[in-house]
XYZ file of C-alpha atoms in Angstrom:
250
model
C -0.022 -0.002 0.020
C 1.261 3.520 -0.925
C -0.062 6.591 0.874
C 0.983 10.004 -0.464
C 0.175 13.364 0.866
C -0.878 14.615 4.278
C -2.260 11.475 5.822
C -3.294 11.199 9.514
C -5.270 8.673 11.482
C -5.473 10.182 14.986
C -5.582 13.452 13.141
C -8.317 14.552 10.567
C -10.452 12.089 8.794
C -10.344 14.064 5.589
C -7.387 16.432 6.145
C -4.371 17.508 8.190
C -6.067 17.784 11.637
C -9.415 17.824 13.489
C -10.679 18.598 16.870
C -10.194 16.303 19.963
C -12.154 17.409 22.929
C -11.744 16.145 26.456
C -15.410 16.279 27.682
C -14.702 18.589 30.550
C -13.632 22.086 29.530
C -12.725 22.181 25.898
C -14.926 23.723 23.195
C -15.345 26.272 20.315
C -17.462 29.229 19.992
C -18.058 32.253 17.745
C -17.482 34.363 20.906
C -20.476 36.676 20.247
C -23.754 36.863 18.452
C -23.503 36.348 14.735
C -25.869 36.201 11.789
C -26.236 32.520 11.192
C -28.516 33.298 8.178
C -30.575 30.134 8.772
C -34.408 30.290 9.302
C -36.981 27.729 8.622
C -34.927 25.356 6.361
C -31.375 24.151 7.207
C -28.900 21.354 7.344
C -26.103 20.705 9.885
C -23.555 18.116 9.126
C -20.182 16.760 10.027
C -18.034 13.902 11.269
C -17.671 12.716 14.846
C -15.742 9.851 16.634
C -16.540 9.015 20.120
C -15.096 6.365 22.626
C -16.937 4.004 24.850
C -16.159 6.391 27.700
C -18.488 8.811 26.061
C -21.785 8.571 27.780
C -24.900 10.802 28.381
C -25.732 14.060 26.609
C -22.978 15.752 24.810
C -23.255 18.681 22.471
C -21.923 18.376 19.000
C -23.247 21.686 17.624
C -25.529 24.345 19.294
C -26.998 27.536 17.802
C -28.518 29.844 20.377
C -28.868 33.445 21.596
C -27.792 33.423 25.157
C -30.642 34.032 27.583
C -33.336 32.863 25.269
C -34.481 29.628 23.483
C -35.863 31.518 20.460
C -34.819 29.737 17.275
C -32.408 27.476 19.307
C -30.925 24.324 17.658
C -29.124 21.692 19.547
C -27.384 18.705 17.869
C -26.605 16.316 20.536
C -24.925 12.983 21.001
C -26.725 10.924 23.772
C -24.487 7.969 24.558
C -24.974 5.725 21.491
C -27.492 7.853 19.437
C -27.996 11.294 18.081
C -30.711 13.688 19.121
C -31.759 17.058 17.679
C -33.841 19.513 19.711
C -35.346 22.687 18.222
C -37.270 25.628 19.612
C -39.720 27.936 17.810
C -39.213 31.565 17.217
C -40.688 32.565 20.520
C -38.461 30.119 22.439
C -41.273 27.750 23.428
C -42.477 24.318 22.490
C -39.189 22.300 22.466
C -39.439 19.196 20.161
C -36.914 16.583 19.210
C -36.078 13.863 16.794
C -33.808 11.086 17.852
C -32.170 7.983 16.485
C -32.451 4.624 18.083
C -29.353 3.360 19.979
C -26.803 2.725 17.324
C -23.445 2.040 19.175
C -22.038 5.437 17.944
C -19.428 5.436 20.841
C -17.412 2.823 19.080
C -14.171 4.839 18.571
C -14.911 4.969 14.804
C -15.662 7.870 12.617
C -19.430 8.405 11.773
C -20.952 11.154 9.548
C -24.029 12.860 10.824
C -26.481 15.118 8.961
C -29.548 16.792 10.416
C -32.116 18.539 8.029
C -35.166 20.593 8.962
C -37.674 21.933 6.536
C -40.069 23.847 8.755
C -42.032 20.623 9.235
C -40.019 17.418 9.414
C -36.748 16.866 11.100
C -34.494 14.188 9.652
C -31.263 12.574 10.928
C -28.858 10.665 8.561
C -25.927 8.600 9.905
C -23.276 7.481 7.582
C -25.390 8.598 4.542
C -28.477 6.568 5.740
C -31.830 7.967 6.943
C -32.215 6.506 10.426
C -34.739 8.888 12.084
C -37.508 11.354 11.195
C -40.329 13.253 12.983
C -42.830 15.931 12.453
C -41.668 18.892 14.513
C -43.626 21.716 12.937
C -41.998 24.627 14.728
C -41.594 28.008 13.035
C -38.074 29.260 13.061
C -36.660 32.563 11.591
C -33.410 34.546 11.469
C -34.402 37.608 13.457
C -32.131 36.917 16.334
C -28.344 37.038 16.074
C -26.968 33.835 17.783
C -23.859 32.159 19.121
C -22.569 28.947 17.487
C -20.811 26.505 19.764
C -19.199 23.261 19.125
C -18.475 20.881 22.017
C -20.791 22.463 24.861
C -23.926 24.375 25.313
C -23.946 28.055 24.428
C -25.653 29.228 27.643
C -23.975 26.904 30.134
C -20.823 25.038 30.896
C -22.587 21.801 30.521
C -22.713 18.715 28.273
C -19.065 18.947 26.934
C -18.218 16.563 24.038
C -15.762 13.747 24.473
C -14.149 12.608 21.256
C -13.085 14.066 17.841
C -15.100 16.285 15.438
C -14.357 17.170 11.887
C -15.597 18.866 8.728
C -18.837 20.665 10.288
C -20.959 22.496 7.866
C -24.085 24.566 8.195
C -26.421 25.148 5.185
C -29.326 27.382 4.805
C -31.251 24.727 2.806
C -32.282 21.215 3.183
C -29.638 18.948 1.633
C -30.983 15.822 -0.248
C -29.705 12.410 0.719
C -28.058 12.346 -2.598
C -26.088 15.558 -1.892
C -25.289 14.362 1.605
C -23.826 11.122 0.173
C -22.029 12.681 -2.644
C -20.175 15.339 -0.381
C -19.624 13.598 2.874
C -16.090 12.488 2.037
C -15.153 15.853 0.342
C -13.465 18.819 1.962
C -13.314 22.382 0.649
C -16.253 24.528 -0.517
C -15.129 24.316 -4.147
C -15.478 20.635 -4.179
C -19.090 20.500 -2.753
C -21.878 20.199 -5.194
C -24.654 22.795 -5.143
C -22.762 24.868 -2.530
C -24.616 28.192 -2.937
C -26.472 27.659 0.427
C -23.350 26.865 2.384
C -23.338 29.235 5.362
C -20.370 27.988 7.446
C -17.706 25.252 6.822
C -14.958 24.410 9.301
C -12.443 21.741 8.152
C -10.366 22.047 11.281
C -7.209 21.572 9.270
C -5.266 24.269 10.944
C -3.683 21.883 13.564
C -2.416 24.863 15.556
C -3.248 28.339 16.875
C -6.356 29.510 18.844
C -8.969 29.881 15.910
C -10.720 27.635 13.424
C -11.401 29.455 10.226
C -14.752 29.485 8.520
C -14.326 28.652 4.860
C -17.657 28.654 3.218
C -16.543 30.431 0.022
C -13.759 32.435 -1.526
C -14.544 35.350 0.635
C -15.511 33.733 3.901
C -17.429 35.441 6.586
C -14.834 35.801 9.397
C -17.541 36.561 12.027
C -18.137 32.865 11.839
C -14.510 31.931 12.723
C -14.421 29.859 15.922
C -12.369 30.511 19.032
C -10.900 27.491 20.783
C -11.385 27.415 24.447
C -9.715 25.285 27.060
C -10.444 25.871 30.715
C -7.552 24.175 32.146
C -4.710 24.107 29.585
C -3.377 25.382 26.278
C -5.995 25.714 23.527
C -3.491 23.928 21.190
C -4.576 20.754 23.166
C -7.688 20.734 21.035
C -5.910 19.884 17.884
C -5.392 16.292 17.018
C -1.752 15.128 16.346
C -0.812 13.115 13.337
C -0.845 9.349 13.915
C 0.815 6.266 12.382
C -1.202 4.175 10.057
C -1.507 0.567 11.038
C -3.065 -1.808 8.460
C -6.073 -3.452 9.873
C -6.409 -1.530 12.948
C -6.561 2.146 12.242
C -9.852 3.773 12.191
């Protein structure tokens, strides 16, 4: 076997690096309220890898204006499954869609994609539709909101344990064909039908205290994410390169 280029195993799935969060005080945030440009139709997707030590509710991605639940979106990993909770534009009537238990804390990479069209919430795992539910909650883009990866926006709770890579937010519902066609691709220019791409973090930096948003050739830098570590250097959040071992690396 010949491997050429920047290949990592404990590092990024598709690139040079990824996030590796400790489940206690490491996370990323926009650091302030930003225009997420998503309303009543959206898709949130990415890759995650969790160990069997990962248990209970852990935030993958959350979008919320601090102090209110209006237009809040919470993509959550609950032990071995994925849940999505949304609130309407008045902050009331929380509803959710959840996958069955799927053994997702198996130390392997899994792709997740969540779509909402104003009526139905759908969760895809590894390109397959595994859960859907009528949610029927009206959301809008009247509120500027924080984006957080790895913990709640409004509290220091539900920290994520494991690795996260290639997170994207779209202001449109992606089809299953688009999800499957693009899940192994990195870089906005390589993504089909990419005009509705709002944010894309490939986490390839591997160093520094910021993860850049790269949704197009002139990216919205307000959506760059600050790395946070309550007990150590923020560089701890970047995965290191690993050695490829045939038959065992995941």
